Coordinates of C-alpha atoms and ligand atoms in Angstrom, one line a residue:
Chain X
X1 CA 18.1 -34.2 26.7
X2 CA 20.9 -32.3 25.2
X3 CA 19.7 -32.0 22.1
X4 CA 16.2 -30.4 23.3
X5 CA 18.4 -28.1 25.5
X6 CA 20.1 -27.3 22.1
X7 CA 16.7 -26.8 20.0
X8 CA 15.2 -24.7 22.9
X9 CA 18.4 -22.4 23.2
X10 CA 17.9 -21.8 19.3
X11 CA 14.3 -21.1 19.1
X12 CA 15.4 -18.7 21.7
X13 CA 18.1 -17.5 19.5
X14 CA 15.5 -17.7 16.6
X15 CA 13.8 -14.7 18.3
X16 CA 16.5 -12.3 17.9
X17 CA 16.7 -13.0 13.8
X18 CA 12.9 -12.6 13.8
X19 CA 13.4 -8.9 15.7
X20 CA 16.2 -8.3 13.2
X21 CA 13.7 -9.4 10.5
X22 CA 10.2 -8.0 11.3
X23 CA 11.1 -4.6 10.1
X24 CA 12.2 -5.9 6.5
X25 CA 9.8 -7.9 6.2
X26 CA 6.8 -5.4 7.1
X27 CA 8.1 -3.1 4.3
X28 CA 9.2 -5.6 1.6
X29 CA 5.3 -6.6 2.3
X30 CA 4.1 -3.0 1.2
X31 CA 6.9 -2.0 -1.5
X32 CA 7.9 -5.2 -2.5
X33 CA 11.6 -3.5 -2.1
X34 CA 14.7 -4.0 0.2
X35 CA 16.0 -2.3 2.1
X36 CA 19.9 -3.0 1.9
X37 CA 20.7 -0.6 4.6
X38 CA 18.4 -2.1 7.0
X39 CA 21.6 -4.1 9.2
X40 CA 23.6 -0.7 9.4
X41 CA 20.6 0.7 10.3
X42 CA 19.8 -1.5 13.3
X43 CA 23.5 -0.6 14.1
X44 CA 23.0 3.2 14.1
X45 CA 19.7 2.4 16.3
X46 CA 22.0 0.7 18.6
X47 CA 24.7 3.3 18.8
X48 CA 21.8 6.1 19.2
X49 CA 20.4 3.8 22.6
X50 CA 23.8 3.3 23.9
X51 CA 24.7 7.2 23.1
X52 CA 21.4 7.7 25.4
X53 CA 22.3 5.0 27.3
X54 CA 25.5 6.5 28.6
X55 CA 25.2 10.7 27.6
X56 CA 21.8 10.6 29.9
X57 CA 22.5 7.9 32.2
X58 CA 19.0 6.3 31.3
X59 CA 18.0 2.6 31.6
X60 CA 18.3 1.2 28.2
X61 CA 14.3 1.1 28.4
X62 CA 13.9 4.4 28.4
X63 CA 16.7 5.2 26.0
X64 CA 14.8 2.6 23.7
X65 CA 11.6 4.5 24.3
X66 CA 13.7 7.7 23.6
X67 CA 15.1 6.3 19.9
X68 CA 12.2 4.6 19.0
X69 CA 10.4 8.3 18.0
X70 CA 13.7 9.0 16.5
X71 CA 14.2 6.7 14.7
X72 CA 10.8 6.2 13.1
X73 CA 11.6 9.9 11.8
X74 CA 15.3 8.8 10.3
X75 CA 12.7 6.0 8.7
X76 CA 10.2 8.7 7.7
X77 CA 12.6 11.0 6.4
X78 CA 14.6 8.8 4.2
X79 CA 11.4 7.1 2.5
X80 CA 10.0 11.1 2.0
X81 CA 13.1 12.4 0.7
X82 CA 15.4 9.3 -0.9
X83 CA 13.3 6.2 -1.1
X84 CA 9.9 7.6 -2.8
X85 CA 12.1 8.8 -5.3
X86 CA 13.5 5.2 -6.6
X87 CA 10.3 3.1 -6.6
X88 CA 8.3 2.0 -9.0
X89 CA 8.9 -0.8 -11.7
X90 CA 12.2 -1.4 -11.7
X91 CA 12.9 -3.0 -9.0
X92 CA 17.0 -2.0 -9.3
X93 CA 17.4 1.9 -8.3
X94 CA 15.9 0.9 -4.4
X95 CA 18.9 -1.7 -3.9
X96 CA 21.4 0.7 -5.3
X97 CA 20.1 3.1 -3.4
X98 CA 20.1 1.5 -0.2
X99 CA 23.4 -0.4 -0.7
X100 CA 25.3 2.9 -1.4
X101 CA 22.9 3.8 2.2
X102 CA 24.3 0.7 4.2
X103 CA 28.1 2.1 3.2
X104 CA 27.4 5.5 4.1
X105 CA 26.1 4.6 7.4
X106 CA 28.5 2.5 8.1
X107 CA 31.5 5.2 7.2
X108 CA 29.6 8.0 9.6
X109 CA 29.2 5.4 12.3
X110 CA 33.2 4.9 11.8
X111 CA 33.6 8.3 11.7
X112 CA 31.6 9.2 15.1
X113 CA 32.3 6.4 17.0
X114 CA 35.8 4.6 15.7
X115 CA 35.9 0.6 15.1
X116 CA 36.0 -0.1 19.1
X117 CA 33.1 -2.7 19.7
X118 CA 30.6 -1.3 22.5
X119 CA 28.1 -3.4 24.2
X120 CA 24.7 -1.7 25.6
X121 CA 25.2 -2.8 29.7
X122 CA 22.1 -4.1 31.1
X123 CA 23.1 -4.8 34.2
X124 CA 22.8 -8.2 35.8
X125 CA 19.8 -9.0 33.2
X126 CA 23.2 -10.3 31.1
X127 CA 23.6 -13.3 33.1
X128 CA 20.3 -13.9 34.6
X129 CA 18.5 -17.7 34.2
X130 CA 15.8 -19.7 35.1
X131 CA 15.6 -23.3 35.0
X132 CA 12.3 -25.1 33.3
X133 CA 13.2 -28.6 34.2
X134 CA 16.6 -29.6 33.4
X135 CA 16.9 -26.9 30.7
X136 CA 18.2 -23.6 31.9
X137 CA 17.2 -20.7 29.9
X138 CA 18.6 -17.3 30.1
X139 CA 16.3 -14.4 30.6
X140 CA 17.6 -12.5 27.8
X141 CA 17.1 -14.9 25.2
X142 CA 13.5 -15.1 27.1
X143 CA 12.5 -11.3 27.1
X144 CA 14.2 -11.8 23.6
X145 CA 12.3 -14.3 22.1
X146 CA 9.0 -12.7 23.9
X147 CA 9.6 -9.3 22.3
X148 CA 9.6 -11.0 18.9
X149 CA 6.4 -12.6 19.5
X150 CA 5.0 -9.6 20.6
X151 CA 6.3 -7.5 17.9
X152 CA 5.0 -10.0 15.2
X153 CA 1.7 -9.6 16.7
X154 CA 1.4 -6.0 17.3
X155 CA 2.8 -5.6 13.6
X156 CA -0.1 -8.6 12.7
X157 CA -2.5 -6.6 14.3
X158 CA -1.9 -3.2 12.9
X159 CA -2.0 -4.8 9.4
X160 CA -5.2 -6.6 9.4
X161 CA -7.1 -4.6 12.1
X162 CA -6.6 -1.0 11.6
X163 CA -7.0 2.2 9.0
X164 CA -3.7 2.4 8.8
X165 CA -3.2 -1.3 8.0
X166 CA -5.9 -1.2 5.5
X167 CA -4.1 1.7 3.7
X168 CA -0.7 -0.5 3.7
X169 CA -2.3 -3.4 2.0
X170 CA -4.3 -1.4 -0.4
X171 CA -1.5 1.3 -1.8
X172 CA 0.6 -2.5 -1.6
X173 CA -2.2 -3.9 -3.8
X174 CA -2.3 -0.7 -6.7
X175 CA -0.7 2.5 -5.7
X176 CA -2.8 4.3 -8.7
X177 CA -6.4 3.3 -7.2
X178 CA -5.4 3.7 -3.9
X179 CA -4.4 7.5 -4.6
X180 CA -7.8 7.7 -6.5
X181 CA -9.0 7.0 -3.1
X182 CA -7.4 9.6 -1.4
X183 CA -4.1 8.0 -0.3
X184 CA -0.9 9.4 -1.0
X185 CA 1.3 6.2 -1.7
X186 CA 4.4 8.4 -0.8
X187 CA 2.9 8.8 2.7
X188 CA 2.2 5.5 3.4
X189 CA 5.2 4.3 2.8
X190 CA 6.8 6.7 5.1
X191 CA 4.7 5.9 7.8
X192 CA 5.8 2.5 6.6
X193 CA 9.1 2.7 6.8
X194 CA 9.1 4.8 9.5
X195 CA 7.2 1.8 11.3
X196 CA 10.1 -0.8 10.1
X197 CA 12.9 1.3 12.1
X198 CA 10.9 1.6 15.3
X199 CA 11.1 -2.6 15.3
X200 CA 14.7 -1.8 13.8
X201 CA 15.4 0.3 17.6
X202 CA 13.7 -2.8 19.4
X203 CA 16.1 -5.4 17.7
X204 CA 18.5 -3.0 18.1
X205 CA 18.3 -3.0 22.1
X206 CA 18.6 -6.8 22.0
X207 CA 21.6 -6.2 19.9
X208 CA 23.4 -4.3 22.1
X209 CA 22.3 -5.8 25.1
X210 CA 23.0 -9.4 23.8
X211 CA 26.6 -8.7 22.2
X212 CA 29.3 -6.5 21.3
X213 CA 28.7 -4.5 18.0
X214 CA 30.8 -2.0 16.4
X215 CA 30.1 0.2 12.9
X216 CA 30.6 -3.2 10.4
X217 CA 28.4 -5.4 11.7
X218 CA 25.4 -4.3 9.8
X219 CA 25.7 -6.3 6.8
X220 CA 25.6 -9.6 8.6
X221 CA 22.6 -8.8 10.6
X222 CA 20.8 -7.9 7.2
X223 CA 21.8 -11.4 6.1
X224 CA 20.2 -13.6 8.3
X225 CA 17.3 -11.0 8.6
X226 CA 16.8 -11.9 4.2
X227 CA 16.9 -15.2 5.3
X228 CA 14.5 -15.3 7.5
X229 CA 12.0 -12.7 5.8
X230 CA 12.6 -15.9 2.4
X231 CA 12.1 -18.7 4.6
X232 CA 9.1 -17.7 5.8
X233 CA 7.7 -16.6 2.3
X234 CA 7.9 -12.9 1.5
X235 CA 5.1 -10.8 2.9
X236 CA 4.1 -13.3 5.7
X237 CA 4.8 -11.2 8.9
X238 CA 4.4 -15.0 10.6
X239 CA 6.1 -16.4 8.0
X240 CA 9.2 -14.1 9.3
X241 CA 9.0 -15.3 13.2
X242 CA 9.4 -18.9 11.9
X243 CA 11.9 -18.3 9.3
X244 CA 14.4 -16.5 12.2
X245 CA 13.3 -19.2 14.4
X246 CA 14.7 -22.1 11.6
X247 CA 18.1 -19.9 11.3
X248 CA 18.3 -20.0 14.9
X249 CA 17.9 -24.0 15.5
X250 CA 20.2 -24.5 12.7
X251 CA 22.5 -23.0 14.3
X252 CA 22.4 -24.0 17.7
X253 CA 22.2 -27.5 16.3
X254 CA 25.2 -27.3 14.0
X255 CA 27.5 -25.5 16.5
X256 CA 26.3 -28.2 18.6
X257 CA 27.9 -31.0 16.3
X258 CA 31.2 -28.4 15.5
X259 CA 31.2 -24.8 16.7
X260 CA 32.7 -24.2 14.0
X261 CA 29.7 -25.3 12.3
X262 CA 27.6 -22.6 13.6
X263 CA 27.0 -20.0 10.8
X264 CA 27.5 -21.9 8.2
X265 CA 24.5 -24.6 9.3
X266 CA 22.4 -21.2 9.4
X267 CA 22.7 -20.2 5.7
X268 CA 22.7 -24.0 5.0
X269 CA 18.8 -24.3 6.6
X270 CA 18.6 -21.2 4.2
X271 CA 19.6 -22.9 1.1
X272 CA 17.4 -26.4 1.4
X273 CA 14.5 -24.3 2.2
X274 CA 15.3 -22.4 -0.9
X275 CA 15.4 -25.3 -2.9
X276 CA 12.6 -27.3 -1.6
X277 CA 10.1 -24.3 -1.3
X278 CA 11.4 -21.6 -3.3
X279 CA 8.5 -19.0 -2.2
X280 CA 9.4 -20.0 1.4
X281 CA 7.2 -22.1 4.0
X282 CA 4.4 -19.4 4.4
X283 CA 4.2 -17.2 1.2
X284 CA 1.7 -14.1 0.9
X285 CA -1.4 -14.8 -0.9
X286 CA -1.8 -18.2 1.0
X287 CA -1.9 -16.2 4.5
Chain N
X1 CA -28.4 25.7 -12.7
X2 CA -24.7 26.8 -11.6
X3 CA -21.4 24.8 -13.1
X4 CA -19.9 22.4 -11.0
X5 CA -16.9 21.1 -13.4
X6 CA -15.6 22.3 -16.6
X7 CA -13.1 21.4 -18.5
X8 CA -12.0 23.8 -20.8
X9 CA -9.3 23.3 -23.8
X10 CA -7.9 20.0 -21.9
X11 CA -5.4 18.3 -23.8
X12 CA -3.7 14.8 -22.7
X13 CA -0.6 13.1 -23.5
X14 CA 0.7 9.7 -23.3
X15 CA 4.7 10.4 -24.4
X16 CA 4.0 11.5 -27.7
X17 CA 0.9 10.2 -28.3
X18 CA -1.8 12.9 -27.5
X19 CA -5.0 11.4 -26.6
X20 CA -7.2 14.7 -26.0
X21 CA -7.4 17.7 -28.1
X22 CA -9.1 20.5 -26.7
X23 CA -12.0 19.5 -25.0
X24 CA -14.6 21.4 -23.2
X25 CA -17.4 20.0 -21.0
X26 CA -19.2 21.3 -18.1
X27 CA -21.8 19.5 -15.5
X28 CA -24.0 21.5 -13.4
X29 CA -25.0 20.6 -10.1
X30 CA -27.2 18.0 -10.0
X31 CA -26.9 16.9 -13.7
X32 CA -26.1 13.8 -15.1
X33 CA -24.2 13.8 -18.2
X34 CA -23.1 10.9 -20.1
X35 CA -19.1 10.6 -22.5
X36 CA -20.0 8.2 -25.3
X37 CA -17.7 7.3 -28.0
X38 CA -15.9 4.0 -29.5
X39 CA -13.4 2.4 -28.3
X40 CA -9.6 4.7 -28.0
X41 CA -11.7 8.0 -28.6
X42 CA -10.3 8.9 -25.4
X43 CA -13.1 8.6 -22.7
X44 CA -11.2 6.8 -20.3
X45 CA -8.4 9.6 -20.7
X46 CA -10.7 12.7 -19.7
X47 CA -12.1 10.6 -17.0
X48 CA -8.7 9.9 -15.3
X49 CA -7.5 13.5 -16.4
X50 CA -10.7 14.9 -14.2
X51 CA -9.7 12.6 -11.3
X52 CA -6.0 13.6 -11.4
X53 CA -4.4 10.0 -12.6
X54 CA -3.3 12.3 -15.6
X55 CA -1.8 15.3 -14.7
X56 CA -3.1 18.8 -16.4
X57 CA -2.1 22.7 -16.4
X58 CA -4.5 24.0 -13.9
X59 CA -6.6 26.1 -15.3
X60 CA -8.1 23.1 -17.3
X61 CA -10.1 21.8 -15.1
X62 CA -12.4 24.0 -12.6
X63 CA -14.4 23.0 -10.1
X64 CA -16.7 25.7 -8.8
X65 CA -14.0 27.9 -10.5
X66 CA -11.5 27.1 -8.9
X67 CA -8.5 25.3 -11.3
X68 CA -7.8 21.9 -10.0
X69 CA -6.0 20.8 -13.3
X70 CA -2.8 20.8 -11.2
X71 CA -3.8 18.4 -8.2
X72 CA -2.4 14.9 -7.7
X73 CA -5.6 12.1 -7.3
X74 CA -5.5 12.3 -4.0
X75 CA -5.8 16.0 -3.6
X76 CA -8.6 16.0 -6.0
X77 CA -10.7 13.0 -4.3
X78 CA -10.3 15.3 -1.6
X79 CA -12.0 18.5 -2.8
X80 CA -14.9 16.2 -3.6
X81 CA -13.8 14.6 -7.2
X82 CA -14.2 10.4 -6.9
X83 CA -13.5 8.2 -10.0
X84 CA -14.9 4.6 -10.4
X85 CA -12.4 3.3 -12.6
X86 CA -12.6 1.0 -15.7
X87 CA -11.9 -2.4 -14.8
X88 CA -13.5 -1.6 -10.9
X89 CA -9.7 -2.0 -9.7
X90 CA -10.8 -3.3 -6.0
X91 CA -8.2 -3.9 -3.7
X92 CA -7.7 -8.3 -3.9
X93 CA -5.9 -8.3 -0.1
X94 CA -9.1 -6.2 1.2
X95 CA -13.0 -7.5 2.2
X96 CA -15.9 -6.2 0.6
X97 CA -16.4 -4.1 3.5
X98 CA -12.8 -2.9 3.6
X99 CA -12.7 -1.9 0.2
X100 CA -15.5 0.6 1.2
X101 CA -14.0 1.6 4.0
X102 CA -10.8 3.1 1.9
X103 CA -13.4 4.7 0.2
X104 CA -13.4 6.8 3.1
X105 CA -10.1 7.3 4.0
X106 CA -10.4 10.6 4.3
X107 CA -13.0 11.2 7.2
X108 CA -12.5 14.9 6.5
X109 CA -15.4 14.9 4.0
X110 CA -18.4 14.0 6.0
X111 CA -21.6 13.7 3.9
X112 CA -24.6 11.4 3.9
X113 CA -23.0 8.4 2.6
X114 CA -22.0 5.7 5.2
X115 CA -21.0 1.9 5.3
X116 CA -25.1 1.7 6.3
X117 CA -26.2 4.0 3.4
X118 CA -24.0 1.8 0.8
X119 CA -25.5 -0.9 2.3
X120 CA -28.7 0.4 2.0
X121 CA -28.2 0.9 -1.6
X122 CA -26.6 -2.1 -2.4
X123 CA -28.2 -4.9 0.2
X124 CA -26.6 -7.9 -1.4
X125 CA -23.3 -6.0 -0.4
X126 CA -23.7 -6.5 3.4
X127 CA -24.1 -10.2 3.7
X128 CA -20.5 -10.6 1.7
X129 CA -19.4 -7.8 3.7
X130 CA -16.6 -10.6 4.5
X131 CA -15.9 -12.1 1.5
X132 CA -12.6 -11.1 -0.3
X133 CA -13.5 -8.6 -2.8
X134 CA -12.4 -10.6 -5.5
X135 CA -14.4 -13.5 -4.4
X136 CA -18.1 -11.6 -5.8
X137 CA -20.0 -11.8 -9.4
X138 CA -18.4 -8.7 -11.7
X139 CA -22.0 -7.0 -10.8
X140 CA -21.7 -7.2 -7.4
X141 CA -17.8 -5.9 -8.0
X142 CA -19.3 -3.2 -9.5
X143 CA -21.5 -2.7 -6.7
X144 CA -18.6 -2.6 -4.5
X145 CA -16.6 -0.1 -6.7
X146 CA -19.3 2.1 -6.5
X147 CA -20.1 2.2 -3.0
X148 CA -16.1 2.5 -2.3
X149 CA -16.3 6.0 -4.5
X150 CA -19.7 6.8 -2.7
X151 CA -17.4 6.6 0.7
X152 CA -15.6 9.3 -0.1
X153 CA -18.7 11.2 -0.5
X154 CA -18.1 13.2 -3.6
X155 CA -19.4 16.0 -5.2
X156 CA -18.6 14.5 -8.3
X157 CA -18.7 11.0 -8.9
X158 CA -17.1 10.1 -12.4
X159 CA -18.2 6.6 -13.5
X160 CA -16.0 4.6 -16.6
X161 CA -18.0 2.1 -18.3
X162 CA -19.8 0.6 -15.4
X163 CA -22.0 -1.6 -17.6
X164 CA -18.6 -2.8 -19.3
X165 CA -19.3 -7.2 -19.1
X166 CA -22.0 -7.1 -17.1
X167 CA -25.2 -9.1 -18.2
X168 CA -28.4 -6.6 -18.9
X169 CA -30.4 -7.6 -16.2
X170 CA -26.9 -6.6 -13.9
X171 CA -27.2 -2.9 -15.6
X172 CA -30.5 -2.2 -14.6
X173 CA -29.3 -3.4 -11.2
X174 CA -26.8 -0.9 -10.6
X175 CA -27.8 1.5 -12.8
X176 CA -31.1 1.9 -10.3
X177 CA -28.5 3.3 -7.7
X178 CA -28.3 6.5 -9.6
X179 CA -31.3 8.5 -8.7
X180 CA -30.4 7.6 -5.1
X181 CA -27.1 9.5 -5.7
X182 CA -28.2 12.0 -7.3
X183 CA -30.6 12.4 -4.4
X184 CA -27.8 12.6 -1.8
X185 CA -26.1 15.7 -3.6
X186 CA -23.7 14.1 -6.1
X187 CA -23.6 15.1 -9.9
X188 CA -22.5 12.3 -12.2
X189 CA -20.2 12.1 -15.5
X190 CA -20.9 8.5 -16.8
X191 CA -19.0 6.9 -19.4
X192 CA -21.1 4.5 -21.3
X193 CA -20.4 3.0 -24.8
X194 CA -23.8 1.2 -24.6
X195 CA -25.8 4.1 -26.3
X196 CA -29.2 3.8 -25.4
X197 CA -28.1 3.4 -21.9
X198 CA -26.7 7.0 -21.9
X199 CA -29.7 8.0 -23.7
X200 CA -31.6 6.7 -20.9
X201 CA -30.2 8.3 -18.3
X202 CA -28.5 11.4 -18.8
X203 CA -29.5 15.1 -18.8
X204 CA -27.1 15.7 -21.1
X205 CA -24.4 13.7 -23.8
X206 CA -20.9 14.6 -25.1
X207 CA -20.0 12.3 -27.7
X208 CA -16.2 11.8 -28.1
X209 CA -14.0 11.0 -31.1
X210 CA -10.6 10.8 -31.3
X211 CA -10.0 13.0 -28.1
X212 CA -12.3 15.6 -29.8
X213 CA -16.0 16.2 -28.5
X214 CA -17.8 15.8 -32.0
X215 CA -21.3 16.1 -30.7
X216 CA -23.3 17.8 -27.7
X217 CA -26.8 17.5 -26.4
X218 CA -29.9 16.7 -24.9
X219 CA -30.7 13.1 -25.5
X220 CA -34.4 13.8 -27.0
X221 CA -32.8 16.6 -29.2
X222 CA -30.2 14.6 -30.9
X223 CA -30.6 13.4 -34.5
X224 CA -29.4 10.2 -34.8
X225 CA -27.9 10.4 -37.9
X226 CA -25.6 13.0 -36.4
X227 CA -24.9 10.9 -33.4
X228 CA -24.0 8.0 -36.0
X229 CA -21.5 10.3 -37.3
X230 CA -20.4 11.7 -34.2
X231 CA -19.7 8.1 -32.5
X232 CA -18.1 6.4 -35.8
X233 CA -17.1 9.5 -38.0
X234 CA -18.4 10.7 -41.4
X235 CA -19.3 7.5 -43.6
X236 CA -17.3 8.6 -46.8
Ligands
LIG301 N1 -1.2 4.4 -20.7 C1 -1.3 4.6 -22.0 N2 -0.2 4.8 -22.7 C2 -0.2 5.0 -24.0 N3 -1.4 5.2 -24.7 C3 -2.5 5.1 -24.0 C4 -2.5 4.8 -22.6 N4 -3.8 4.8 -22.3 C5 -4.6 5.0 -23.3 N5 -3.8 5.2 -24.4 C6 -4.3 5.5 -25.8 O1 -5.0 6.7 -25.7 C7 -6.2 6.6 -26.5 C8 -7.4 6.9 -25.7 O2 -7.5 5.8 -24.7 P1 -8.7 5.7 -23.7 O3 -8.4 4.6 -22.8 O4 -8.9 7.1 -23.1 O5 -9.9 5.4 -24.6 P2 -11.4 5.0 -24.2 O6 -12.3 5.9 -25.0 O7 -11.6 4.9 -22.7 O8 -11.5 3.5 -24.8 P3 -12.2 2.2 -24.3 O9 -13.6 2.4 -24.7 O10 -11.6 1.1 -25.0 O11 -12.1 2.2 -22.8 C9 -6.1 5.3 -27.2 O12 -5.6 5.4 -28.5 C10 -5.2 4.5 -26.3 O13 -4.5 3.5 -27.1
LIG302 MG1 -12.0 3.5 -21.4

C-alpha cells in the first residue's frame, strides 16, 4: 500500500512539472524555439503575485488574476520587441537570446528583492488533506494537479477549436503562406507567447504557494519543465501533462528507496525515455 | 474599363541575382490576364512581388492608384490582393475546411464568398471538409487552395500555375471555377505555362522572358511566330 501512496503523491507532484511545462511546451509547438528564460520567468511571475499578494493585501487568487494580464503583456512585449527579431532558421540566436534573458532576470530579481527565499502564504490551504481510503492526499497537490489538467485542456481546446488556434498551427506550419493569408507571423507569436506566461503566472501561484523560492531558482524549474515538454514528445500539449507526471513518479518513487535519491531518479526517468523513444512517448505529427 | 493593378518599372532581387527588369503590366477590373513564359523567366517572382512575399519600392505596384509596392503580404491580402501560390502550400496540421477558413482570417473584408459559396463552387470540397488537407488528389488540393484565396475575398486573385501536375481532365475542372469568380467581382492574373490554356482563357497575355515582358496582347491578335520568340527567345 505504500508504494501506491508513493505513485499517487507523485502523479500529484507530476502536476506541478506539467504547470511549469505547459507554457514551453505551447510555444516550442508554434516556434519550434525555447525559451531559456522561461524558469526565471515563472520566478518573476511569482515574485509579481506575492508583491500583490502582500503591497494590496489580496488573496493570492486575485493577485493571480491581477498578474496573469500582466504578465501576458511582459510575454507580448518581449516576443514584439526581442524574440521576433531572433527567429527564423537558425535555430541558435533564440537560445542565446533567452539565456542572456534568464541571467538578466535573475540579476533584477536579485536586485529588487535580495537572495531571502519568500513563500506566497495561503493560509491553512498549506496543510489541508483529505483521505481517499488509506491514502491521504493534500489539497494542494489536488487543486495542483487539477489546475494542470485544466490548463492542458483549455490550452488543447484553444489549439484545435478556435480562430486563434487555427492561426497558431498554420503560421507553425509555413509562416510565408500564412502571411499571404493575412497573418502577421510576428503577431501570432506574441499572442503566443504572451499566452505561455499567463500558464507561466498559474504555475507560478503553485510555486509560491507550494515552496519557498527566491531569484535562482529559475533554472531548475526550466529543467524539469524540458524534461517533461521531451518526454512527452515535442509539440504534444498531452504529451506534456504525462511527461511532468513521469518526472513526478520518478521522483516520489526514488526518494522513496533514498531521499537522497529524489532528483536524481527524476532526470534518470528523463534519460531512459530519451534513449528508448528519442522523440518522446507522444510526438507531434502522431497526435 | 478602369485599371485595377499596375505594375510599373518593377524590378526584383534575390541577393544579387535580379530576377525582374522593369516590368509593366496592368489588369482592369474585371479582366483576366494571363503571365506565360518558360521556366526561371521570372513569373513566379512578379506573382509573389504583387502579393508582397517580395518586397518592392512603393510606387511599383498601384492598386486603384494607390502604391502598395511597400506593404508586407499580409497588409496587401488585406487591401484585397490574394495569391494562390505555386506548389498550393496548404497548411498539413489544418482540415480541408480549416484551410479555408484561414482564408478568411481577416473578417474585415466581407464579400460574397463564404465556406457555402466555396462549397458551392467546388462540391467535392464539402464531403472531405474533414479530411486533413494533405490527405486529397493534387486537383482537389488545388481546389482547396483556391477556395482558401477566394476566403479572403479579393479583388485580385493572382493564380501561379494552377494547372502545374494536374491531369487535363483536372484543368478543365478547376479551370471552370473562373467565370464564377469573375462573376463575383474578382479580376484574375493567371500564370500558366500551358499556352493554349492562357489562350483560352484570358482577355489579355504578357509573355515573360528573363524578367522582361517580351510580348503583349490579345490572344486572337497574337502571331504565333512572335509568341514563339517571345516565350523561347529569337531562334539564331
Ligand atoms: N528564393 C530564390 N533565391 C534565389 N533565386 C531565386 C529564388 N526564387 C527564384 N529564383 C530565381 O529567379 C528566377 C525567376 O524565378 P521564378 O520562380 O520567378 O520563375 P518562374 O517563371 O516562376 O519559373 P517556373 O516556371 O519554374 O515556376 C530564376 O532564375 C530562379 O532561379
Ligand atoms: Mg513559378
Amino acid at each position: 500500500m505504500i508504494w501506491v501512496d508513493t505513485v499517487v503523491q507523485g502523479i500529484l507532484l507530476g502536476g506541478l512539472y506539467a504547470l511549469f511545462a505547459a507554457g514551453l511546451s505551447l510555444v516550442f509547438g508554434i516556434m519550434r524555439v525555447v525559451n531559456l528564460a522561461h524558469g526565471d520567468l515563472i520566478v518573476m511571475a511569482a515574485y509579481l503575485i506575492l508583491v500583490l499578494v502582500t503591497a494590496l493585501n489580496l488573496s493570492p487568487l486575485i493577485a493571480l488574476l491581477l498578474a496573469a494580464p500582466l504578465m501576458f503583456a511582459v510575454g507580448w512585449l518581449l516576443q514584439q520587441l526581442v524574440l521576433n527579431r531572433t527567429v527564423g532558421e537558425d535555430v541558435l540566436p533564440p537560445l542565446l537570446v533567452t539565456f542572456g534573458l534568464s541571467v538578466v532576470i535573475q540579476n533584477a530579481l536579485l536586485e529588487g528583492f535580495n537572495a531571502d527565499s519568500r513563500r506566497i502564504g495561503a493560509g491553512s490551504l498549506e496543510i489541508a488533506s483529505f483521505s481517499v481510503g488509506p491514502i491521504t492526499i493534500g489539497v494542494m497537490p489536488a487543486l495542483t494537479f487539477a489546475t494542470a489538467i485544466l490548463v492542458t485542456l483549455a490550452l488543447q481546446l484553444i489549439f484545435y477549436r478556435t480562430a486563434l488556434g487555427r492561426a497558431f498551427r498554420a503560421t507553425s506550419d509555413d509562416p510565408d503562406t500564412a502571411s499571404l493569408m493575412g497573418i502577421r507571423p510576428g503577431n501570432i507569436f506574441a499572442v503566443a507567447t504572451g499566452l505561455g506566461m499567463v500558464v507561466a503566472t498559474i504555475a507560478a501561484l503553485y510555486l509560491g504557494m507550494r515552496a519557498n523560492f527566491d531569484p535562482t531558482i529559475g533554472p531548475a524549474r526550466l529543467i524539469y519543465a524540458f524534461e517533461a515538454v521531451i518526454i512527452g514528445g515535442m509539440g504534444s500539449l498531452w504529451g506534456t501533462l504525462i511527461g511532468g507526471i513521469v518526472i513526478g513518479v520518478a521522483q516520489t518513487v526514488g526518494a522513496a528507496i533514498d531521499p537522497e535519491w529524489q532528483i536524481l531518479s527524476g532526470h534518470l526517468a528523463f534519460l531512459v525515455i530519451l534513449l528508448v523513444r528519442p522523440r518522446g512517448l507522444f510526438p507531434a505529427g502522431g497526435r | 474599363m478602369s485599371t485595377l493593378l499596375e505594375t510599373s518599372g518593377l524590378t526584383a532581387f534575390y541577393g544579387d541575382f535580379q530576377a525582374l527588369y522593369g516590368v509593366d503590366t496592368t489588369l482592369a477590373e474585371g479582366e483576366t490576364v494571363a503571365v506565360i513564359g518558360a521556366n526561371g523567366a521570372g513569373k513566379s517572382t512578379l506573382m509573389r512581388s504583387i502579393a508582397g512575399s517580395v518586397r518592392q519600392a512603393p510606387e511599383m505596384i498601384r492598386l486603384n492608384g494607390t502604391p502598395i509596392g511597400h506593404l508586407s503580404a499580409d497588409r496587401v491580402n488585406g487591401v484585397g490582393v490574394t495569391l494562390v501560390p505555386e506548389g498550393r502550400r496548404l497548411f498539413p496540421s489544418l482540415t480541408v475546411e480549416e484551410n479555408l477558413l484561414i482564408g478568411g482570417w481577416r473578417s474585415a473584408r466581407s464579400g460574397p464568398w463564404t465556406l457555402e459559396e466555396v462549397y458551392r463552387l467546388f462540391p467535392v470540397l464539402k464531403d472531405r471538409r474533414g479530411n486533413p488537407a494533405m490527405a486529397l488528389s493534387g486537383g482537389q488540393q488545388q481546389m482547396v487552395a483556391i477556395g482558401r484565396a477566394l476566403m479572403s475575398n479579393p479583388k485580385v486573385l493572382l493564380c501561379d500555375e494552377i494547372s502545374l501536375g494536374l491531369a487535363p481532365v483536372v484543368i478543365r475542372d478547376i479551370y471552370a471555377a473562373v467565370p464564377s469568380i469573375l462573376e463575383r467581382g474578382a479580376s484574375l492574373i493567371i500564370v500558366e505555362q500551358n499556352i493554349e490554356q492562357a489562350l483560352g482563357i484570358a482577355d489579355r497575355v504578357y509573355c515573360l522572358m528573363e524578367g522582361r515582358i517580351t510580348l503583349e496582347g490579345r490572344p486572337g491578335e497574337i502571331d504565333r511566330a512572335a509568341m514563339h520568340d517571345a516565350y523561347f527567345g529569337v531562334q539564331a
